[in-house]
Structures are given as C-alpha cells and as structure tokens.
Short mmCIF file of C-alpha atoms in Angstrom, two decimals:
data_model
loop_
_atom_site.label_atom_id
_atom_site.label_comp_id
_atom_site.label_asym_id
_atom_site.label_seq_id
_atom_site.Cartn_x
_atom_site.Cartn_y
_atom_site.Cartn_z
CA MET A 11 0.02 0.40 -0.23
CA PRO A 12 1.28 2.96 -0.78
CA ARG A 13 1.89 6.65 1.26
CA ILE A 14 0.92 9.70 -0.49
CA VAL A 15 1.42 12.69 0.59
CA VAL A 16 -1.08 15.64 0.38
CA LEU A 17 -0.13 19.20 0.43
CA HIS A 18 -1.81 22.90 0.57
CA ASP A 19 -1.95 26.53 2.14
CA VAL A 20 -5.08 26.97 4.78
CA GLU A 21 -6.21 30.27 5.72
CA ASP A 22 -5.58 29.52 9.79
CA ILE A 23 -3.18 26.49 11.25
CA GLY A 24 -5.41 25.84 14.87
CA ASN A 25 -8.41 25.84 13.03
CA TRP A 26 -7.11 23.52 10.15
CA LEU A 27 -5.44 21.40 13.20
CA LYS A 28 -9.25 21.37 14.99
CA HIS A 29 -10.72 19.72 12.79
CA LYS A 30 -7.78 16.87 12.81
CA ALA A 31 -10.33 13.75 13.64
CA GLU A 32 -12.92 14.79 10.77
CA ARG A 33 -10.00 14.93 8.63
CA ALA A 34 -8.96 11.86 9.00
CA ASP A 35 -12.32 10.51 8.35
CA ALA A 36 -13.04 11.52 5.52
CA ILE A 37 -9.61 10.40 3.70
CA ALA A 38 -10.36 7.18 5.62
CA LYS A 39 -13.29 7.12 3.30
CA MET A 40 -10.92 7.35 0.07
CA GLY A 41 -9.76 4.26 1.09
CA ALA A 42 -6.39 5.67 3.13
CA THR A 43 -5.39 4.62 6.85
CA ASP A 44 -2.41 5.96 8.79
CA VAL A 45 -3.48 9.39 8.27
CA VAL A 46 -0.70 11.69 10.14
CA ASP A 47 -1.02 15.71 9.55
CA HIS A 48 2.00 18.03 9.20
CA VAL A 49 2.47 22.08 9.63
CA ALA A 50 5.47 23.68 8.34
CA LEU A 51 8.40 24.65 10.80
CA ASP A 52 9.13 27.86 9.08
CA GLY A 53 5.80 29.59 10.94
CA SER A 54 3.95 29.47 7.07
CA LYS A 55 0.53 28.45 6.39
CA THR A 56 1.40 25.10 4.33
CA VAL A 57 0.66 21.57 5.80
CA ALA A 58 0.52 17.96 4.37
CA ILE A 59 -1.20 14.75 4.87
CA THR A 60 0.60 11.70 5.07
CA ALA A 61 -1.66 8.29 4.84
CA ASN A 62 -1.14 4.47 3.51
CA SER A 63 -3.84 4.82 0.28
CA ASP A 64 -4.64 1.41 -1.56
CA ASP A 65 -6.66 3.43 -4.20
CA VAL A 66 -4.18 5.97 -5.07
CA ASP A 67 -6.51 7.02 -7.98
CA ALA A 68 -9.64 7.52 -5.79
CA VAL A 69 -7.35 10.14 -3.71
CA VAL A 70 -6.84 11.94 -6.58
CA ALA A 71 -10.61 11.80 -8.22
CA ALA A 72 -11.86 13.16 -4.43
CA THR A 73 -9.64 16.14 -4.52
CA ALA A 74 -9.46 17.14 -7.89
CA SER A 75 -13.37 17.51 -8.28
CA PRO A 76 -14.37 17.31 -4.49
CA GLY A 77 -18.13 16.87 -3.78
CA PRO A 78 -20.62 18.53 -2.16
CA GLU A 79 -19.47 17.30 1.36
CA LEU A 80 -15.81 17.53 1.14
CA MET A 81 -15.83 20.82 -0.53
CA ASP A 82 -17.47 21.97 3.15
CA ALA A 83 -15.26 19.99 4.50
CA MET A 84 -11.92 21.86 2.59
CA HIS A 85 -13.43 25.42 3.39
CA ARG A 86 -14.47 24.68 6.98
CA HIS A 87 -10.93 23.67 7.51
CA GLY A 88 -9.71 26.72 5.44
CA VAL A 89 -7.72 24.79 2.92
CA VAL A 90 -6.82 27.01 0.01
CA PRO A 91 -6.34 25.76 -3.29
CA PRO A 92 -4.10 24.18 -5.26
CA VAL A 93 -4.05 20.57 -3.57
CA LYS A 94 -1.16 18.73 -4.93
CA ILE A 95 -0.58 14.68 -4.33
CA PHE A 96 2.24 12.26 -4.23
CA VAL A 97 2.58 9.37 -3.88
CA GLU A 98 5.62 6.91 -2.19
CA LYS A 99 7.41 5.02 -5.54
#
C-alpha cells in the first residue's frame, strides 16, 4: 500500500488542526489509513497530510473534483487550493 502526501496551504493553522478527526475520517472514506497531519516549521500556512492508500486514484479524483460534502469540509478546514498529491514510488 503506497504512502501518499497531500500538500496545500490553509487560512489558519489552528483552525485546520482543530478539525483533525473529521479530516482523518474523510480521508479514510477514500480508502486511506494511518492519516497523520504535518505543519511547516517555517511558520508558513503550508500543511501536509500523509496516509497509506490502497486506491491512490480515488484520492486524486476526490481532491481534483470534490463533491459537496468534501467541499464543505475543505471550506471549514480553511483549505487554500491548489491541493498537490505525491505518492511513494
């Protein structure tokens, strides 16, 4: 199962961290496990999420064209597009 990294900026780090459990649940619905949040040490508003994914294509598709539920969650979490996804090779 490859490891993925989801990278994007957020409006507010504290708000984004507050939604950690909801985010992990949303990513799990895409087939990902072992979700871990990361914040940049440089004080920027760049964040990363790492997870194991048995269906990388599903994660890419969901983030490229988010449905209403995911869009609402991204808005609540303060996600600033674009969302970049990296996969372990």
